[in-house]
Amino acid sequence: MEDPNLKVLIIGAGIGGLALAVLLEKAGIAYEVYERASKVRPLGSAVQLNANILPFFQQLGICDDIRKFGKPVEYTRVVGQNLQSLGQIDATEVEQRMGYPSIIVARPELYDLLLSQVPVSKIHMSKKITSVEQDLSSTMQPGTAVKITCSDGTVAHGDLIVGADGAYSVVRQHIYDDLLKKNKLPASDAKELSFSHVCLVGTTKELDPERYPILKQPDARHSILMGPPKMRYSVWCFTVPQNRICWFVTLQMQKASSKSKEEKLVNNSEWGPEAAEAMCQQVKDYKTPYGGELGDLIENTDKTLISKVMLEEKQFKTWYDGRAVLLGDACHKMLPSGGQGAINAMHDAIILANMIYDIRENTTPEIADAFKKYRDARFAQAEYHINTSKQLGKILMGVSFWDRIIRKIALNYVPKFLIRMAMDKQGVYQPQAGFLPLFPYKGFIAPLSQEPCKRYVEKQQRQAEQTNQAQRKATEAAIVEPKVAAATVGL
Ligand SMILES: Cc1cc2nc3c(=O)[nH]c(=O)nc-3n(C[C@H](O)[C@H](O)[C@H](O)COP(=O)(O)OP(=O)(O)OC[C@H]3O[C@@H](n4cnc5c(N)ncnc54)[C@H](O)[C@@H]3O)c2cc1C
């Protein structure tokens, strides 16, 4: 009853899947990760890490590494086509208020750091999951309730399955197909993901600071250039240690589209290097907020590591069914403008790991109850970040007339106390693993309180009782010994 010996199958070794693997490893819960890519490719641009995730990294003991390969953000500066200032967001008070700075890291390095925390034997590469089956009967044997099949024929079994397989999740498809048959799928969940922006992302190789003097600045110089309205683009740049620039360019489409529509147009299901190459040609003459042209940064970036991604937005209502559950982009996809996609995936992983840790019996109702608690704890947070990312998207990427008006007001006329309030609201949510010692807060503003896992508290109490008992025995023995000694002397 005490330890249900669960085996978790994690589908997808993205940031969310890896964060969950790290947590289950720490919790001593059995798991395996299945990833469709044949090898880890250091893809992506920058990820912004704030007080809402850094205490968790403190818990894992990897916060100092993050600080080593990141740079703090002081301002987000927005400029126009001629590099004229359009305004800025001031983040200089964040560290004093929340106890942690806002740090920009290159996504590949964050990814590698998480990867280094997971034993190699637990991650199975080149395993594209094609089907998921669940046996929810009470007669099934432990370790067999869920079954996955990969495109190469590999089959694996476990007790529960986590779909951390991104925006086009196969696990989600499986859950939704089942619910659709039972007429239990909300209509909004049945709708395809749509997107109105596409994005090209990359991180340069080491650059010459004499050519890019901005690299000598100690902060990340988070800067955005808004292209002319007709061109509908924005170029984002950040500096990171080792004289590199993380960059991405967003293009707002005239009309929202979907993956299936685009596949019909370009006959390209994976948005691979061909699509990225075509977009590189399209944007190479765009200016960057640091001066110069984007083509120069593209030239200095390994072509195989430049990726084109679609910027979908959607909050799915259904996050679990039976013994299958979703996390990260598989259940909530947000614009990168708020810098919260990766953080929310990790928040999901933390809360889900806490709930899995507290499962006491390997039964479908117990597991479904844990998934419900996870979804209840995370849904509103994810929704909040989808909405704030959308609003920031208008301010930092929007191209319409109204977007420009909103941008002008937001970057120049919003009182500082309102910006502080918004940053505090984000910063006070600092979930941590409830089965590890909680890391105390360091800032001026207290975070939302968090309960440790119930089983962890019981374990601590048991350990304390055992220590007390051992101490009592030692004290009793120390009292008895002199008596025995005295008796011996008397004899
Ligand atoms: C190429 C790329 C670059 C990005 N760059 C940035 C960036 O620069 N800055 C930023 O803030 N965010 C970036 N993001 C987004 C960010 O990483 C995610 O929003 C966030 O980390 C959520 O991660 P996730 O683990 O939920 O999903 P993902 O990161 O999408 O990971 C899903 C994983 O599942 C795997 N997978 C999918 N289907 C299957 C299957 N059938 N079987 C097995 N495995 C499967 C995928 O290969 C992938 O590794 C990028 C995303 C991608 C895909």
Coordinates of C-alpha atoms and ligand atoms in Angstrom, one line a residue:
M1 CA 0.0 0.0 0.0
E2 CA 2.8 2.4 0.9
D3 CA 4.7 2.3 -2.4
P4 CA 2.6 1.4 -5.4
N5 CA 5.7 0.7 -7.6
L6 CA 4.4 2.6 -10.5
K7 CA 6.2 2.6 -13.9
V8 CA 5.7 5.8 -15.9
L9 CA 6.2 6.0 -19.7
I10 CA 7.1 9.5 -20.8
I11 CA 6.6 10.3 -24.4
G12 CA 8.8 13.1 -25.7
A13 CA 12.2 14.2 -24.5
G14 CA 11.5 18.0 -24.9
I15 CA 12.0 20.3 -22.0
G16 CA 8.8 19.2 -20.3
G17 CA 9.5 15.4 -20.7
L18 CA 13.0 15.8 -19.5
A19 CA 12.0 17.9 -16.5
L20 CA 9.6 15.1 -15.5
A21 CA 12.3 12.5 -16.0
V22 CA 14.6 14.5 -13.7
L23 CA 11.9 14.7 -11.0
L24 CA 10.9 11.0 -11.2
E25 CA 14.6 10.1 -10.9
K26 CA 14.9 12.2 -7.7
A27 CA 11.6 10.7 -6.4
G28 CA 12.8 7.1 -7.0
I29 CA 9.8 6.3 -9.3
A30 CA 10.4 4.0 -12.3
Y31 CA 10.2 5.6 -15.7
E32 CA 11.3 5.4 -19.3
V33 CA 11.4 8.2 -21.9
Y34 CA 10.6 7.6 -25.6
E35 CA 11.7 10.3 -28.1
R36 CA 11.1 10.2 -31.9
A37 CA 14.3 12.2 -32.8
S38 CA 17.3 10.0 -33.5
K39 CA 19.7 12.3 -31.6
V40 CA 19.5 15.5 -29.5
R41 CA 20.0 18.5 -31.7
P42 CA 20.7 21.8 -30.0
L43 CA 17.8 23.7 -31.5
G44 CA 16.3 27.0 -30.5
S45 CA 17.0 30.5 -29.4
A46 CA 16.7 31.9 -25.9
V47 CA 14.6 30.9 -22.9
Q48 CA 14.0 33.4 -20.1
L49 CA 14.1 32.0 -16.6
N50 CA 12.6 33.9 -13.7
A51 CA 11.9 33.6 -10.0
N52 CA 9.0 31.3 -10.9
I53 CA 11.4 28.5 -11.9
L54 CA 14.8 29.3 -10.4
P55 CA 13.9 28.0 -6.9
F56 CA 13.2 24.6 -8.5
F57 CA 16.7 24.7 -10.1
Q58 CA 18.0 25.6 -6.6
Q59 CA 16.3 22.4 -5.3
L60 CA 18.0 20.4 -8.0
G61 CA 21.3 22.0 -7.3
I62 CA 21.8 23.3 -10.9
C63 CA 21.0 27.1 -10.4
D64 CA 24.7 28.0 -10.4
D65 CA 25.1 26.3 -13.8
I66 CA 22.2 28.4 -15.1
R67 CA 23.8 31.6 -13.8
K68 CA 27.1 30.6 -15.5
F69 CA 25.6 30.2 -19.0
G70 CA 23.0 32.9 -18.8
K71 CA 22.9 36.7 -18.7
P72 CA 20.5 38.8 -16.6
V73 CA 17.8 40.9 -18.3
E74 CA 17.6 44.5 -17.2
Y75 CA 15.4 46.0 -19.9
T76 CA 13.4 44.7 -22.9
R77 CA 14.1 47.5 -25.4
V78 CA 11.9 47.9 -28.5
V79 CA 13.1 49.8 -31.5
G80 CA 11.7 50.8 -34.9
Q81 CA 13.1 50.3 -38.4
N82 CA 15.7 53.0 -37.9
L83 CA 16.7 51.8 -34.5
Q84 CA 14.7 54.7 -32.9
S85 CA 13.5 53.8 -29.4
L86 CA 9.8 52.8 -29.2
G87 CA 10.0 52.3 -25.5
Q88 CA 11.1 49.6 -23.0
I89 CA 10.1 47.3 -20.2
D90 CA 12.1 47.8 -17.0
A91 CA 13.1 44.6 -15.2
T92 CA 15.8 46.1 -12.9
E93 CA 13.8 45.7 -9.7
V94 CA 12.9 42.0 -10.3
E95 CA 15.9 40.6 -8.3
Q96 CA 15.4 42.8 -5.3
R97 CA 11.7 42.0 -5.1
M98 CA 11.7 38.3 -6.0
G99 CA 15.2 37.2 -4.9
Y100 CA 16.2 36.1 -8.4
P101 CA 17.1 38.0 -11.5
S102 CA 15.5 37.3 -14.9
I103 CA 18.1 35.2 -16.8
I104 CA 18.4 34.6 -20.5
V105 CA 19.9 31.3 -21.5
A106 CA 20.3 29.6 -24.8
R107 CA 17.7 26.9 -25.1
P108 CA 20.2 24.3 -26.2
E109 CA 22.2 24.7 -22.9
L110 CA 19.1 24.5 -20.7
Y111 CA 18.2 21.4 -22.6
D112 CA 21.6 19.8 -22.2
L113 CA 21.6 20.6 -18.5
L114 CA 18.3 18.8 -17.9
L115 CA 19.5 16.0 -20.1
S116 CA 22.7 15.6 -18.1
Q117 CA 20.5 14.9 -15.0
V118 CA 18.8 11.8 -16.6
P119 CA 20.7 8.5 -16.9
V120 CA 21.3 7.7 -20.6
S121 CA 19.8 4.2 -20.2
K122 CA 16.4 5.8 -19.4
I123 CA 16.0 7.7 -22.7
H124 CA 15.2 5.8 -25.8
M125 CA 15.9 7.8 -29.0
S126 CA 14.5 7.0 -32.5
K127 CA 11.2 5.8 -30.9
K128 CA 8.3 7.5 -32.6
I129 CA 5.2 6.5 -30.8
T130 CA 2.4 5.5 -33.2
S131 CA -0.2 4.0 -30.9
V132 CA -1.2 4.1 -27.3
E133 CA -3.5 1.5 -25.6
Q134 CA -5.0 1.4 -22.1
D135 CA -6.4 -1.5 -20.1
L136 CA -8.5 0.1 -17.4
S137 CA -9.9 -3.1 -16.0
S138 CA -9.3 -3.9 -12.3
T139 CA -7.9 -7.3 -13.2
M140 CA -4.9 -6.2 -15.2
Q141 CA -1.4 -7.0 -13.8
P142 CA 0.7 -4.1 -12.4
G143 CA 3.0 -2.7 -15.1
T144 CA 0.7 -3.6 -18.0
A145 CA -2.2 -1.2 -18.0
V146 CA -0.7 1.1 -20.7
K147 CA 1.0 -0.1 -23.8
I148 CA 2.8 2.0 -26.5
T149 CA 3.9 0.9 -29.9
C150 CA 6.7 2.7 -31.8
S151 CA 7.1 3.0 -35.6
D152 CA 9.9 0.4 -35.5
G153 CA 7.7 -2.1 -33.8
T154 CA 9.1 -1.6 -30.3
V155 CA 6.4 -2.2 -27.7
A156 CA 6.6 -1.1 -24.0
H157 CA 4.3 -1.4 -21.0
G158 CA 3.8 0.7 -17.9
D159 CA 1.2 1.8 -15.4
L160 CA 0.7 5.3 -16.6
I161 CA 1.6 7.3 -19.7
V162 CA 2.6 11.0 -19.9
G163 CA 2.2 12.8 -23.3
A164 CA 5.0 15.3 -23.3
D165 CA 5.1 15.1 -27.0
G166 CA 4.5 18.7 -28.0
A167 CA 1.8 20.6 -29.8
Y168 CA 0.9 17.8 -32.2
S169 CA 0.8 15.1 -29.4
V170 CA 0.0 11.5 -30.4
V171 CA -0.9 10.7 -26.8
R172 CA -3.5 13.6 -26.9
Q173 CA -4.8 12.2 -30.2
H174 CA -5.3 8.8 -28.6
I175 CA -7.1 10.3 -25.5
Y176 CA -9.3 12.5 -27.7
D177 CA -10.2 9.7 -30.2
D178 CA -11.4 7.6 -27.3
L179 CA -13.4 10.4 -25.7
L180 CA -14.9 11.4 -29.1
K181 CA -16.2 7.8 -29.5
K182 CA -17.8 8.1 -26.1
N183 CA -19.2 11.6 -27.0
K184 CA -17.2 13.1 -24.1
L185 CA -14.8 15.4 -25.9
P186 CA -15.5 19.2 -25.5
A187 CA -16.1 20.7 -29.0
S188 CA -13.2 23.2 -28.6
D189 CA -10.7 20.3 -28.0
A190 CA -11.8 18.6 -31.3
K191 CA -10.7 21.7 -33.3
E192 CA -7.4 21.8 -35.0
L193 CA -4.6 24.0 -33.6
S194 CA -4.3 27.2 -35.6
F195 CA -1.5 29.8 -35.8
S196 CA -1.1 33.3 -37.1
H197 CA 2.7 33.6 -36.7
V198 CA 5.6 31.6 -38.0
C199 CA 9.0 32.0 -36.5
L200 CA 12.6 31.2 -37.4
V201 CA 14.9 30.6 -34.5
G202 CA 18.7 30.1 -34.0
T203 CA 21.7 30.7 -31.8
T204 CA 24.9 32.0 -33.5
K205 CA 28.4 30.5 -33.1
E206 CA 30.9 32.6 -31.1
L207 CA 31.1 36.1 -32.6
D208 CA 33.8 38.7 -32.6
P209 CA 33.0 41.3 -29.9
E210 CA 34.9 43.9 -31.8
R211 CA 32.4 43.5 -34.6
Y212 CA 29.5 43.2 -32.2
P213 CA 30.4 45.5 -29.3
I214 CA 27.0 44.8 -27.7
L215 CA 28.4 41.4 -26.7
K216 CA 30.7 43.2 -24.2
Q217 CA 27.7 44.3 -22.1
P218 CA 27.1 42.3 -18.9
D219 CA 23.3 42.1 -19.4
A220 CA 21.5 40.1 -22.1
R221 CA 20.5 43.2 -24.1
H222 CA 17.0 41.8 -24.8
S223 CA 16.0 43.9 -27.8
I224 CA 13.3 43.7 -30.4
L225 CA 13.0 45.5 -33.8
M226 CA 9.6 46.1 -35.2
G227 CA 9.6 45.9 -38.9
P228 CA 7.6 48.3 -41.1
P229 CA 3.8 47.5 -40.6
K230 CA 3.4 46.3 -44.2
M231 CA 6.2 43.8 -43.7
R232 CA 4.6 42.3 -40.6
Y233 CA 7.7 41.1 -38.8
S234 CA 9.7 41.5 -35.6
V235 CA 13.3 40.5 -34.9
W236 CA 14.3 39.5 -31.4
C237 CA 17.9 39.4 -30.1
F238 CA 19.5 38.4 -26.8
T239 CA 23.2 38.1 -26.0
V240 CA 24.4 35.1 -24.1
P241 CA 27.9 34.1 -22.7
Q242 CA 30.6 33.0 -25.0
N243 CA 29.9 35.9 -27.3
R244 CA 26.8 34.4 -28.9
I245 CA 23.5 35.9 -30.0
C246 CA 20.2 34.1 -29.7
W247 CA 17.8 35.4 -32.3
F248 CA 14.4 34.8 -33.7
V249 CA 12.2 36.5 -36.3
T250 CA 8.4 36.3 -36.2
L251 CA 6.2 36.8 -39.3
Q252 CA 2.6 37.6 -38.8
M253 CA 0.4 35.9 -41.5
Q254 CA -2.4 37.7 -43.2
K255 CA -4.8 34.9 -42.2
A256 CA -4.6 32.3 -39.5
S257 CA -3.6 28.9 -40.8
S258 CA -3.2 25.3 -39.6
K259 CA -0.6 22.6 -39.9
S260 CA -2.8 20.5 -42.2
K261 CA -3.4 23.5 -44.5
E262 CA 0.3 24.3 -44.7
E263 CA 1.2 20.7 -45.3
K264 CA -1.0 20.7 -48.4
L265 CA 0.7 23.9 -49.6
V266 CA 4.3 23.0 -49.0
N267 CA 4.0 19.2 -48.7
N268 CA 6.3 19.2 -45.7
S269 CA 5.0 17.5 -42.6
E270 CA 7.9 18.2 -40.3
W271 CA 8.8 21.8 -41.1
G272 CA 12.4 20.6 -41.6
P273 CA 15.5 22.3 -42.9
E274 CA 14.0 22.9 -46.4
A275 CA 11.3 25.1 -44.9
A276 CA 13.8 26.9 -42.6
E277 CA 16.1 27.5 -45.6
A278 CA 13.4 29.1 -47.6
M279 CA 12.5 31.4 -44.7
C280 CA 16.2 32.3 -44.2
Q281 CA 16.2 33.6 -47.8
Q282 CA 13.0 35.6 -47.1
V283 CA 14.3 37.3 -44.0
K284 CA 18.0 37.7 -44.5
D285 CA 17.7 41.5 -45.4
Y286 CA 15.7 42.4 -42.4
K287 CA 17.5 44.6 -39.9
T288 CA 18.3 43.5 -36.4
P289 CA 17.8 45.6 -33.2
Y290 CA 21.6 45.6 -32.8
G291 CA 22.2 47.1 -36.2
G292 CA 23.2 45.2 -39.3
E293 CA 21.2 42.6 -41.1
L294 CA 19.7 39.3 -40.0
G295 CA 21.5 37.6 -42.8
D296 CA 24.8 38.2 -41.0
L297 CA 23.5 36.3 -37.9
I298 CA 22.1 33.6 -40.1
E299 CA 25.5 33.2 -41.8
N300 CA 27.0 32.8 -38.4
T301 CA 24.6 30.1 -37.3
D302 CA 24.9 26.4 -38.1
K303 CA 22.3 25.9 -40.8
T304 CA 21.3 22.5 -39.4
L305 CA 20.4 24.2 -36.1
I306 CA 18.1 26.8 -37.5
S307 CA 14.5 25.8 -37.2
K308 CA 11.2 27.1 -38.4
V309 CA 8.3 26.8 -35.9
M310 CA 4.7 27.6 -36.0
L311 CA 3.4 29.8 -33.1
E312 CA 0.1 28.1 -32.2
E313 CA -2.0 29.2 -29.3
K314 CA -4.5 27.0 -27.6
Q315 CA -5.6 25.9 -24.2
F316 CA -6.9 22.3 -24.3
K317 CA -9.7 21.6 -21.8
T318 CA -9.0 17.8 -21.5
W319 CA -5.7 17.0 -19.9
Y320 CA -6.1 13.3 -19.0
D321 CA -8.2 10.2 -19.4
G322 CA -7.8 7.0 -17.5
R323 CA -4.1 6.4 -17.0
A324 CA -2.9 8.9 -19.7
V325 CA -2.1 12.5 -19.0
L326 CA -0.6 15.4 -21.0
L327 CA 1.9 18.1 -20.1
G328 CA 3.5 21.1 -21.7
D329 CA 2.7 22.1 -25.3
A330 CA 0.6 19.0 -25.6
C331 CA -2.1 20.6 -23.4
H332 CA -1.4 24.3 -23.6
K333 CA 0.5 26.1 -26.4
M334 CA 1.4 29.8 -26.0
L335 CA 3.2 32.5 -27.9
P336 CA 6.9 32.9 -27.1
S337 CA 6.3 36.7 -26.4
G338 CA 5.8 36.0 -22.7
G339 CA 8.8 33.6 -22.5
Q340 CA 6.6 31.1 -20.6
G341 CA 6.3 28.1 -22.9
A342 CA 9.2 26.1 -21.4
I343 CA 8.6 27.4 -17.9
N344 CA 5.0 26.2 -18.0
A345 CA 6.1 22.8 -19.3
M346 CA 8.4 22.5 -16.3
H347 CA 5.7 23.8 -13.9
D348 CA 3.5 21.0 -15.2
A349 CA 6.2 18.5 -14.6
I350 CA 6.8 19.6 -11.0
I351 CA 3.1 19.5 -10.1
L352 CA 2.5 16.2 -11.9
A353 CA 5.5 14.6 -10.2
N354 CA 4.2 15.7 -6.8
M355 CA 0.8 14.2 -7.5
I356 CA 2.3 10.9 -8.9
Y357 CA 4.5 10.8 -5.7
D358 CA 1.4 10.8 -3.5
I359 CA -0.4 8.0 -5.4
R360 CA -0.8 5.1 -2.9
E361 CA -2.4 2.4 -4.9
N362 CA -2.0 1.3 -8.5
T363 CA -5.6 1.6 -9.4
T364 CA -7.2 3.6 -12.2
P365 CA -9.4 5.7 -9.9
E366 CA -6.4 6.7 -7.7
I367 CA -4.4 7.6 -10.7
A368 CA -7.2 9.5 -12.3
D369 CA -7.7 11.4 -9.0
A370 CA -4.0 12.4 -9.0
F371 CA -4.4 13.6 -12.6
K372 CA -7.5 15.6 -11.7
K373 CA -5.6 17.3 -8.9
Y374 CA -2.7 18.1 -11.3
R375 CA -5.0 19.6 -13.8
D376 CA -6.9 21.6 -11.2
A377 CA -3.6 23.0 -9.9
R378 CA -2.2 23.9 -13.3
F379 CA -5.1 24.8 -15.6
A380 CA -5.7 28.4 -14.5
Q381 CA -1.9 29.1 -14.4
A382 CA -1.5 27.9 -17.9
E383 CA -4.5 29.9 -19.1
Y384 CA -3.1 33.0 -17.4
H385 CA 0.2 32.7 -19.2
I386 CA -1.6 32.0 -22.6
N387 CA -3.5 35.3 -22.1
T388 CA -0.5 37.4 -20.9
S389 CA 1.6 36.0 -23.8
K390 CA -1.1 37.0 -26.2
Q391 CA -1.2 40.5 -24.7
L392 CA 2.6 40.8 -24.8
G393 CA 2.4 39.4 -28.4
K394 CA 0.3 42.5 -29.3
I395 CA 2.8 44.8 -27.6
L396 CA 6.0 43.1 -28.8
M397 CA 5.1 41.5 -32.1
G398 CA 1.8 43.0 -33.2
V399 CA 1.6 44.8 -36.6
S400 CA -1.9 46.2 -36.8
F401 CA -2.8 49.9 -36.2
W402 CA -4.3 49.1 -32.8
D403 CA -1.3 47.0 -31.8
R404 CA 0.9 50.0 -32.5
I405 CA -1.2 52.2 -30.3
I406 CA -1.2 49.6 -27.5
R407 CA 2.6 49.2 -27.9
K408 CA 3.1 53.0 -27.5
I409 CA 1.0 53.2 -24.4
A410 CA 2.3 50.0 -22.8
L411 CA 6.0 50.8 -23.3
N412 CA 5.8 54.5 -22.4
Y413 CA 2.8 55.4 -20.3
V414 CA 2.0 52.5 -18.0
P415 CA 2.8 53.4 -14.4
K416 CA 5.7 51.5 -12.9
F417 CA 3.5 50.1 -10.0
L418 CA 1.3 48.3 -12.5
I419 CA 4.3 46.7 -14.2
R420 CA 5.6 45.7 -10.8
M421 CA 2.3 44.2 -9.9
A422 CA 2.2 42.1 -13.2
M423 CA 5.8 40.9 -12.6
D424 CA 5.1 40.1 -8.9
K425 CA 2.0 38.1 -9.9
Q426 CA 4.1 36.0 -12.2
G427 CA 7.0 35.7 -9.7
V428 CA 5.1 34.6 -6.7
Y429 CA 4.1 31.3 -8.3
Q430 CA 7.2 29.2 -7.5
P431 CA 6.3 25.5 -7.5
Q432 CA 8.9 23.1 -6.1
A433 CA 9.2 19.4 -5.8
G434 CA 7.2 18.4 -2.7
F435 CA 9.3 15.3 -2.1
L436 CA 12.6 17.2 -1.7
P437 CA 13.5 19.8 0.9
L438 CA 11.8 23.0 -0.1
F439 CA 14.2 25.8 -0.9
P440 CA 13.5 28.9 1.2
Y441 CA 12.5 32.1 -0.5
K442 CA 15.0 34.9 -0.8
G443 CA 13.1 37.9 -2.0
F444 CA 11.2 40.8 -0.6
I445 CA 7.9 39.3 -1.8
A446 CA 6.8 36.0 -0.3
P447 CA 5.9 33.3 -2.9
L448 CA 2.5 31.5 -2.7
S449 CA 2.7 28.9 0.0
Q450 CA 3.3 25.3 -1.0
E451 CA 2.5 22.0 0.9
P452 CA 5.1 19.2 0.7
C453 CA 3.9 15.8 -0.6
K454 CA 1.9 13.9 2.1
R455 CA 4.1 10.8 1.6
Y456 CA 7.2 12.9 2.0
V457 CA 5.9 14.3 5.3
E458 CA 5.1 10.8 6.6
K459 CA 8.5 9.6 5.5
Q460 CA 10.2 12.5 7.4
Q461 CA 8.1 11.7 10.5
R462 CA 9.0 8.0 10.3
Q463 CA 12.7 8.9 10.0
A464 CA 12.4 11.4 12.9
E465 CA 10.7 8.7 15.0
Q466 CA 13.5 6.2 14.1
T467 CA 16.2 8.7 15.0
N468 CA 14.4 9.5 18.3
Q469 CA 14.0 5.8 19.1
A470 CA 17.7 5.2 18.3
Q471 CA 18.6 8.2 20.5
R472 CA 16.4 6.9 23.3
K473 CA 18.0 3.5 23.1
A474 CA 21.5 5.0 23.2
T475 CA 20.5 7.2 26.3
E476 CA 19.0 4.2 28.1
A477 CA 22.1 2.1 27.3
A478 CA 24.3 5.0 28.7
I479 CA 22.3 5.0 31.9
V480 CA 22.3 1.2 32.3
E481 CA 26.1 0.9 31.6
P482 CA 27.2 3.0 34.7
K483 CA 24.8 0.9 36.8
V484 CA 26.3 -2.3 35.5
A485 CA 29.8 -0.8 35.9
A486 CA 28.9 0.2 39.5
A487 CA 27.5 -3.2 40.3
T488 CA 30.7 -4.8 38.9
V489 CA 32.9 -2.5 41.1
G490 CA 30.7 -3.4 44.1
L491 CA 31.2 -7.1 43.5
Ligands
LIG1 C1 12.5 23.5 -32.6 C2 12.0 24.2 -31.5 C3 12.7 25.4 -31.1 C4 12.2 26.1 -30.0 N1 12.8 27.2 -29.7 C5 12.4 27.9 -28.6 C6 13.1 29.1 -28.2 O1 14.1 29.4 -28.8 N2 12.6 29.7 -27.1 C7 11.5 29.3 -26.4 O2 11.1 30.0 -25.4 N3 10.8 28.2 -26.8 C8 11.2 27.5 -27.9 N4 10.5 26.4 -28.3 C9 9.3 26.0 -27.6 C10 9.6 25.4 -26.2 O3 10.7 24.6 -26.2 C11 8.4 24.7 -25.8 O4 7.2 25.5 -25.9 C12 8.4 24.2 -24.4 O5 9.7 23.8 -24.1 C13 7.4 23.1 -24.1 O6 8.1 21.9 -24.3 P1 7.4 20.5 -24.4 O7 8.4 19.5 -23.8 O8 6.0 20.5 -23.9 O9 7.3 20.2 -26.0 P2 8.4 20.2 -27.1 O10 9.6 21.0 -26.8 O11 7.7 20.4 -28.4 O12 8.9 18.6 -27.0 C14 8.2 17.5 -27.5 C15 9.1 16.4 -27.8 O13 8.3 15.3 -28.1 C16 8.9 14.6 -29.2 N5 7.8 13.9 -29.9 C17 6.8 14.4 -30.6 N6 6.0 13.4 -31.1 C18 6.5 12.3 -30.7 C19 6.1 10.9 -30.9 N7 5.1 10.5 -31.6 N8 6.9 9.9 -30.3 C20 8.0 10.3 -29.5 N9 8.4 11.6 -29.4 C21 7.7 12.5 -29.9 C22 9.5 15.7 -30.0 O14 10.5 15.3 -30.9 C23 10.0 16.6 -28.9 O15 11.3 16.3 -28.6 C24 11.0 25.7 -29.3 C25 10.3 24.5 -29.7 C26 10.8 23.8 -30.8 C27 10.1 22.5 -31.2

